[in-house]
Structures are given as C-alpha cells and as structure tokens.
Coordinates of C-alpha atoms and ligand atoms in Angstrom, one line a residue:
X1 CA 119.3 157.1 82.4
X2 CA 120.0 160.6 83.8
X3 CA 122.4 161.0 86.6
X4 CA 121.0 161.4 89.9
X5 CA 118.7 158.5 89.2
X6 CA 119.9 155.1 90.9
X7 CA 119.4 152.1 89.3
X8 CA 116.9 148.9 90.4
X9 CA 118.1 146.3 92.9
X10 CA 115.8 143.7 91.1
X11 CA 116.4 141.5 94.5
X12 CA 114.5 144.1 96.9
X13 CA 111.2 142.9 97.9
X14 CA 109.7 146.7 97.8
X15 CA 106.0 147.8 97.6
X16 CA 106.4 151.7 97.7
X17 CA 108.9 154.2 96.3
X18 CA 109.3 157.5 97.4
X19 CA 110.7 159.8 94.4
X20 CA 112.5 163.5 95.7
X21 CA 113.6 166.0 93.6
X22 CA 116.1 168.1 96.2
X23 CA 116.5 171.8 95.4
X24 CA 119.6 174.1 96.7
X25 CA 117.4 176.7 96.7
X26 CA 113.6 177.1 98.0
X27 CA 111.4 176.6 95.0
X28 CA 109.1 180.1 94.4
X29 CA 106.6 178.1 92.2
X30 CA 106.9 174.4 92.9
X31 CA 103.5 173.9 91.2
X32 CA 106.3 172.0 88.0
X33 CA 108.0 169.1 90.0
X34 CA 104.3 168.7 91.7
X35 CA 102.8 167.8 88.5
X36 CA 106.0 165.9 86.9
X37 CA 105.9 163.6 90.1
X38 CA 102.0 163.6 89.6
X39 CA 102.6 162.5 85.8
X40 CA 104.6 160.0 87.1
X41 CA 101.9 158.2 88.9
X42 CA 102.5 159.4 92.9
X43 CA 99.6 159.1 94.8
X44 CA 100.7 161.5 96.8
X45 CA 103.3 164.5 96.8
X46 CA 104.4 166.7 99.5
X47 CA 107.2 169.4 99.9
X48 CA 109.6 169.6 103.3
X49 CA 108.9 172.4 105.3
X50 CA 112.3 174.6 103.8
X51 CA 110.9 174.5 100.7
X52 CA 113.9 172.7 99.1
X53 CA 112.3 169.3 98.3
X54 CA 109.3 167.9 96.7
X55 CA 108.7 164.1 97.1
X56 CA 105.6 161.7 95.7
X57 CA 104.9 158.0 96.4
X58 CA 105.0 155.6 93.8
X59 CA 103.6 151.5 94.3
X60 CA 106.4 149.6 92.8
X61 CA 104.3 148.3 90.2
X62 CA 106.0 146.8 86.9
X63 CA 107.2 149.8 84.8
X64 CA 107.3 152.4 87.6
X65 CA 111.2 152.3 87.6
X66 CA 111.4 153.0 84.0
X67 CA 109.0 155.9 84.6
X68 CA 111.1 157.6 87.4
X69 CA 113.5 157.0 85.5
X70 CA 112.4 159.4 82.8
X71 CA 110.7 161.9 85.0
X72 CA 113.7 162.1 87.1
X73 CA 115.5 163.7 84.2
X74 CA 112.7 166.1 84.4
X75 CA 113.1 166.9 87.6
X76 CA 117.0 167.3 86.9
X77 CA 115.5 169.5 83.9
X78 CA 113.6 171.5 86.5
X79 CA 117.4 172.3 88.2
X80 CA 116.7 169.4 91.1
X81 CA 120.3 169.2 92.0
X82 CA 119.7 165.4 93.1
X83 CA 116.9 162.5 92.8
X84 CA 116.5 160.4 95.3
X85 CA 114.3 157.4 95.4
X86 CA 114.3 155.2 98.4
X87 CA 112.6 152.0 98.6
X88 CA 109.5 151.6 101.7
X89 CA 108.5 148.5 103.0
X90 CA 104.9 148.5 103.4
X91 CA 103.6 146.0 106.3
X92 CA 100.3 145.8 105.1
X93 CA 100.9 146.7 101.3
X94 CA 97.6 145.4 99.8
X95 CA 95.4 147.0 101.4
X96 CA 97.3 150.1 100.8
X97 CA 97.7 149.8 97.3
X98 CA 93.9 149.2 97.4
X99 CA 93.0 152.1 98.5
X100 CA 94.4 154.2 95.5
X101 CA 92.9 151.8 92.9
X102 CA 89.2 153.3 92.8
X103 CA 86.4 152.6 90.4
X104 CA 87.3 155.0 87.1
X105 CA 85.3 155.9 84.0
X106 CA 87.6 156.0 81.1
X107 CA 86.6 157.7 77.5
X108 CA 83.1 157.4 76.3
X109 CA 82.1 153.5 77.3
X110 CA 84.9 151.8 79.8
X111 CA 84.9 151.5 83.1
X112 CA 88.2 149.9 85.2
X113 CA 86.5 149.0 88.1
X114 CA 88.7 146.7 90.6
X115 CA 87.8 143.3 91.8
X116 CA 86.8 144.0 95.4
X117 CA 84.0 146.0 94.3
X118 CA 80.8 144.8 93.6
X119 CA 79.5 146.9 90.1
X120 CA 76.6 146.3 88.3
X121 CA 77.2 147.7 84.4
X122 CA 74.8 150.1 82.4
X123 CA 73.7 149.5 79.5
X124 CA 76.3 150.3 76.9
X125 CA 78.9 150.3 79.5
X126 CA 82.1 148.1 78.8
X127 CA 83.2 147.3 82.3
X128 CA 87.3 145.9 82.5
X129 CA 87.2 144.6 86.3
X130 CA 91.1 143.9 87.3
X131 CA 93.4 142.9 90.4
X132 CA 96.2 144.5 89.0
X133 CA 98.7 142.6 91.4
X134 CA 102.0 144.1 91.3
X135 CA 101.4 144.5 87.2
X136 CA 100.8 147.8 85.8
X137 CA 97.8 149.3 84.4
X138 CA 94.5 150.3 86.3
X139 CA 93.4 153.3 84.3
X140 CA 94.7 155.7 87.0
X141 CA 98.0 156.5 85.3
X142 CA 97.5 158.5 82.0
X143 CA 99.1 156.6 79.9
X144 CA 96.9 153.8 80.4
X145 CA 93.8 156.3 80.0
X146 CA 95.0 157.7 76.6
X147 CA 95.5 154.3 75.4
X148 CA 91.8 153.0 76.7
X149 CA 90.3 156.3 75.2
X150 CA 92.3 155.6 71.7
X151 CA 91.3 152.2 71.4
X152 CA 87.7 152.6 72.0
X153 CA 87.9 154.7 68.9
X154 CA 90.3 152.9 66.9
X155 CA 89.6 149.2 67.2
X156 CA 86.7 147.7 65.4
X157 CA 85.2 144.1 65.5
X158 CA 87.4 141.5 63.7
X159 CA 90.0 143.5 64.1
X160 CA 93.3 141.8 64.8
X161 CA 95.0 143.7 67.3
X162 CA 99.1 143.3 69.6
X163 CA 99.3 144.8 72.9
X164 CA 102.6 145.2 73.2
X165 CA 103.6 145.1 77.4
X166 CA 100.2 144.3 78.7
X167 CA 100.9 144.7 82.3
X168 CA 97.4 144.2 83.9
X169 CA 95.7 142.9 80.7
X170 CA 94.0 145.7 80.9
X171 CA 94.0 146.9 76.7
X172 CA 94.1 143.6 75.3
X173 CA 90.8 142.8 77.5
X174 CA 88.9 146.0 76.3
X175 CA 89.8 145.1 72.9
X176 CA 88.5 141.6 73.0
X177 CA 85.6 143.0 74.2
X178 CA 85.5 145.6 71.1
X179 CA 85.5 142.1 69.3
X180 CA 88.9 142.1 68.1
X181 CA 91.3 138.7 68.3
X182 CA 94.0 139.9 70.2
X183 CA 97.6 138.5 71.1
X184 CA 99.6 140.5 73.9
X185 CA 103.2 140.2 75.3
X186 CA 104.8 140.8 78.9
X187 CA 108.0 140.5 79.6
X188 CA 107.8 139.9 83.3
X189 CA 106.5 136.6 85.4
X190 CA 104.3 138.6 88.0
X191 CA 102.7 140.5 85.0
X192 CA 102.0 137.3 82.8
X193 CA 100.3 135.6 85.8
X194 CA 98.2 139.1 86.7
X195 CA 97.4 139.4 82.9
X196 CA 96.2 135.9 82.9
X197 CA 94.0 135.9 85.7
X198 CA 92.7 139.1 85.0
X199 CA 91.6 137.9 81.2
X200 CA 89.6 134.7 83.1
X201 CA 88.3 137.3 85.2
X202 CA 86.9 139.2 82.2
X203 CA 85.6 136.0 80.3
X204 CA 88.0 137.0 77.5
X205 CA 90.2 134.8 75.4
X206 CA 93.6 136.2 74.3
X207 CA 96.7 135.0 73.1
X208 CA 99.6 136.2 75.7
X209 CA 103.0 135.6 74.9
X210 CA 105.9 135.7 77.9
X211 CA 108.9 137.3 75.9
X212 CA 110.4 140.7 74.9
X213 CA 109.9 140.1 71.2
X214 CA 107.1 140.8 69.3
X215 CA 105.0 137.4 68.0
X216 CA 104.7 136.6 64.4
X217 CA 101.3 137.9 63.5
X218 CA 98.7 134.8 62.4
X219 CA 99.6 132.7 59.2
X220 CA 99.3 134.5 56.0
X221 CA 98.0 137.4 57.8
X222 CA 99.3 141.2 59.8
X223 CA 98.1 143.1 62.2
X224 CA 95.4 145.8 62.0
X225 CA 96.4 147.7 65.1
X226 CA 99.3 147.1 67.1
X227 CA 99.3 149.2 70.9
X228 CA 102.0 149.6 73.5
X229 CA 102.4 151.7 76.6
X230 CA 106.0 151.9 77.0
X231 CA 108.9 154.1 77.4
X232 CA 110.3 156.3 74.3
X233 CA 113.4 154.5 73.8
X234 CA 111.0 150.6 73.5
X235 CA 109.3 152.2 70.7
X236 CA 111.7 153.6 69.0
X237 CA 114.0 150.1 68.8
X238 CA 110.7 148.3 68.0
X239 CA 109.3 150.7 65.1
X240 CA 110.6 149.2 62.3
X241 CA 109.4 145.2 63.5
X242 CA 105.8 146.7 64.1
X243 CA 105.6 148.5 60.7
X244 CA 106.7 144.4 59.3
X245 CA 103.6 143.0 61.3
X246 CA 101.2 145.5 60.4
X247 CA 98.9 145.0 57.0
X248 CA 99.3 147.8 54.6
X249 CA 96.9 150.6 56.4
X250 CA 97.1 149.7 60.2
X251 CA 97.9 151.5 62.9
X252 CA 100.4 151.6 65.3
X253 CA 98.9 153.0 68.9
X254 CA 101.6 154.5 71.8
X255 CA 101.6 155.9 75.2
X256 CA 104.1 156.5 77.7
X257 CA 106.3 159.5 75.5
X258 CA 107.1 162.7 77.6
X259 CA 107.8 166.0 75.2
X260 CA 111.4 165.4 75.6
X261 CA 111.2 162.4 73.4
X262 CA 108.9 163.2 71.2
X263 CA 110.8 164.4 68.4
X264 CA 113.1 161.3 68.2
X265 CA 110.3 159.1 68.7
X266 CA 108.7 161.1 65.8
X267 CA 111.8 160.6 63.4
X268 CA 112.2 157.0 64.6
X269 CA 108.4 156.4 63.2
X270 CA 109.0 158.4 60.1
X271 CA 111.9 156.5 59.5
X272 CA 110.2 152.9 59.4
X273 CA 107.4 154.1 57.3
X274 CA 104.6 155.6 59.8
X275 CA 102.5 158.9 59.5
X276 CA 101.3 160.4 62.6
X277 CA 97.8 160.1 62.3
X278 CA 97.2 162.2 65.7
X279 CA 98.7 163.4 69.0
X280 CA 97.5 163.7 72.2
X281 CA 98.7 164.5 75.8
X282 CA 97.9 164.1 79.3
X283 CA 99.9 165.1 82.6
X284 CA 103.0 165.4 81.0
X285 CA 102.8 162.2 78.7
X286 CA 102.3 161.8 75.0
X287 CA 100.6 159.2 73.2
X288 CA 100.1 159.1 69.6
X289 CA 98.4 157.3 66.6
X290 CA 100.8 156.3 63.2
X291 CA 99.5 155.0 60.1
X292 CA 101.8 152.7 57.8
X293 CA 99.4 154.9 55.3
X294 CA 99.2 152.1 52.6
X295 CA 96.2 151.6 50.6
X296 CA 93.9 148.5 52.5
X297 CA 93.4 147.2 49.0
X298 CA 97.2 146.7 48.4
X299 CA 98.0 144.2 51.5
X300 CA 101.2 142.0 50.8
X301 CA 101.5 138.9 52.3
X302 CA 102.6 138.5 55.6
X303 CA 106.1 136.4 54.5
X304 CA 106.5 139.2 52.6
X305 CA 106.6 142.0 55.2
X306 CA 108.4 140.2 58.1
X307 CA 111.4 137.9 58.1
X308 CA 110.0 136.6 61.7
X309 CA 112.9 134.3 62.3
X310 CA 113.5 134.2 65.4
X311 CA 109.9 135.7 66.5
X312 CA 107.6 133.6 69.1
X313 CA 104.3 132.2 67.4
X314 CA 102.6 130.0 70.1
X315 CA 101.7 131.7 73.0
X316 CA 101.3 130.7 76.6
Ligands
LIG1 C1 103.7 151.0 81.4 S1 103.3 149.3 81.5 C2 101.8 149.3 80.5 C3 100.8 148.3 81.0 C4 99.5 148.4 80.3 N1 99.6 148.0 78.9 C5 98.9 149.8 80.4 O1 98.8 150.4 79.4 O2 98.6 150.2 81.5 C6 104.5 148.5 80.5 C7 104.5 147.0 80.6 O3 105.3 146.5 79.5 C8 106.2 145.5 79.9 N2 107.3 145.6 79.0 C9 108.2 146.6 78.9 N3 109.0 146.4 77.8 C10 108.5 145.2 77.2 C11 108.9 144.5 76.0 N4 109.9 144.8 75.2 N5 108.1 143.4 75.7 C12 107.1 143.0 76.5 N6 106.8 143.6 77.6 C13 107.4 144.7 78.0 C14 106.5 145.9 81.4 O4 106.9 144.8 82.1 C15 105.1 146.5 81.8 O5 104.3 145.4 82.3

C-alpha cells in the first residue's frame, strides 16, 4: 500500500469516501489527478479554490478501498505530497447512491439497467437488471465495462466459465445468459447476498461459492474461461491455480490492472503458462485476455492439472 494511503477501519459503518490528492504547489494542469480519481470510480471531483487539492467521491462499495488504494499511489506518482480519504456519513445513502447508478449500454448487446427502472428490452438486447447493494459492479466503473465488452465476445454457449469476485453478479449473470454454466466466488457476506438476489432477479442459475479460494472446476472436467476483476497483486498470487483449472486452450479474462502493474502482472502470467491474447484499456485501467495456448484436442484430465486439495466444490 503506498504511504499517504490509510488503511480500512472494517468497523465504520460508511457510505461515501472522499479521496484528496493535496499539492504544495498549485497544479498548472490538473487535468491528471482529475482523471486518476475519475478512473477510480468518483462520481464527482472538484479542486479547492488555491488550486492545491483535487478531491472525488467514492460510494464505499466492496473493492473501492483496494482501488484507492492503488490510484492513490498514482496520485503520490503525480507528486501529491499526501492522500487523504475521509469517511462521510450519508443520511439518506440510497437514494444517493441511486442516483449515480443510471441505465448503461455496455459493448454491442448488454444493457445494466437498475432495478428501480421499469425497461422493456429490444430485440437482441441482453438486459443484466441489478440492485447492486453495497457490492460492486454496475457497469459504470471501467473495469466492469471492459470485462462485460470481453465476455460478450469470448464466451460461447456451453461454455463453462469462473467469475472470480463477482461483486454484483453482474458477469456471471451475463454469461449465463450467453448460455454458459457458470460458478462465481465472493469473498464478502454483503456481496454473496447482493450476488444472490441479483441472479433470482435475472432468472439465472449459478453456482456461487462464499470463499477466497478458487472452486475445483466440475468432475473430470476445467474451465473454458475463467474472469476476474480484481487488483494486480489478486491476479498475480492466483495465476498459476487458474492456469490448473483451465482445459488446455481456455482463457483467462482480467480487469482492474493500472499501467504500473502491468508488466509484473504480464511476467506473473507468462510465468504460469499464459499468452496474452489481447490488451485493452480504459480510464486508466487495463484489462487483458491470456491463453493457456494448448491445442483443444490435447485436454488432460482435470486430476491431472489441479491438485485441488484444499479447494471448495459445493457451493452455496
Ligand atoms: C472490483 S470488484 C468486481 C465485481 C464484479 N465482478 C465487476 O466486475 O464489476 C471485486 C470483487 O471481488 C471480491 N474479491 C476480491 N478478492 C477476492 C478473492 N480472492 N476471492 C473472491 N472474491 C474476491 C471483492 O469482495 C469484490 O466484490
């Protein structure tokens, strides 16, 4: 964690965050710690009459520490002397969360549309409708988007897919309704419970698992495509234990890098056997496609690939 950057009180009951970057100087161009903020997920930034800080507002949704976390070493990067983030009680927190969590077109076919709103689909349309709850994931923040927009591509019917840190639900529902099977994990309560409703909301059936591990993939079988929107350091401890779960050729889908990372997240997927397939970025974060590369022809068995001893296999 870079220095500046407190760490969670896991016991405050909080609903907003408000993230500044403070300057010892008057920023000329403060266009950078704008958009690094933005990136971040702040609804809304803003920049103190002196000129010497830049603040945004963050919901305290699951995740968003871990992502200040890593943008405030951006804004350290940027020569913020100090980053700040202060906790806001929100009286009527809800309905202002609500208000930033608008109908959104995502990629060709999906649209996140939230539960409040009444939305009749078009034909062709796939139409995710969530009450994210305190969970992350609405297709507002980038990483989310660059995940729905890869998925639409990747995932094909039959397809056995792992969202890795599901948050909302909101990837492992569009892939169920690509037709894949899908398992997906969470490590927190609030997220398991949002996840869950939301997948009843959406008529889709998915296996969620409540733990930090990933879940042995099906008897005698791997995983086509496994996807997770998390921070650089998650995927690089877990690279090697997805390239066990996957089958020969499958792909391994990840969101939430910033460029800083990158390179080690690159070597860390190189190292447990992935290619990168392709790159993309958005607002300041990278997500990427790997592929173990093998021939689909040559699947081993799955006892073969995965020791998966002390790895969950019945889910919630
Ligand atoms: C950035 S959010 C992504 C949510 C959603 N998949 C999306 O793309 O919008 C990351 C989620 O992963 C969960 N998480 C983080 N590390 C995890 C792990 N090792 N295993 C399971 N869940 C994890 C967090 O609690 C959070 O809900």
């Amino acid at each position: 964690m870079p220095t500046g950057v407190p760490e969670r009180h896991q016991e405050e009951a909080v609903r907003w965050l408000r993230v500044a970057a403070h300057f010892t100087e008057a920023l000329e161009d403060a266009s950078l710690p704008h958009e690094a903020l933005a990136s971040m997920g702040c609804s809304g930034t803003e920049e103190s009459p002196d000129g010497l800080t830049v603040a945004g507002y963050l919901p305290d949704t699951l995740g968003a520490w871990e992502r200040v976390a890593e943008v405030g070493g951006q804004l350290l990067a940027l020569g913020a002397r100090e980053v700040e983030v202060r906790a806001i009680e929100e009286q009527d927190w809800a309905n202002s969360w609500r208000q930033f969590f608008v109908r959104r077109q995502v990629g060709e076919r999906v649209v996140v549309v939230p539960a409040w709103e009444e939305h009749e689909p078009s034909e062709g349309e796939i139409a995710i409708v969530l009450e994210p709850g305190q969970a992350f994931g609405t297709g507002e923040h980038a990483t989310t988007q660059l995940c729905l927009e890869l998925l639409e591509r990747f995932v094909s019917t039959g397809d056995r897919v792992l969202d890795v840190g599901t948050g909302s639900g909101v990837l492992a529902i569009l892939c169920a309704r690509l037709g894949a099977t899908v398992w997906a994990t969470e490590r927190e309560e609030a997220a398991v419970h949002s996840a869950k409703e939301n997948f009843k909301r959406n008529g889709v059936s998915v296996r969620l698992f409540h733990t930090e591990l990933l879940p042995r993939p099906p008897e005698g079988e791997e995983f086509d495509i496994v996807v997770a929107n998390l921070v650089s350091a998650a995927h690089m401890r877990m690279a090697a234990e997805v390239a066990r779960s996957l089958r020969a050729s499958g792909r391994w889908l990840i969101s939430g890098v910033i460029p800083d990372n990158w390179s080690a997240v690159l070597a860390a997927a190189e190292e447990a056997g992935f290619e990168l397939q392709e790159r993309v970025e958005r607002g300041g974060w990278i997500a990427a496609v790997f592929s173990l590369g093998g021939d689909a022809s040559d699947e081993s068995d799955a006892s073969d690939r995965s020791d998966g001893s002390d790895r969950p296999d019945q889910p919630e």
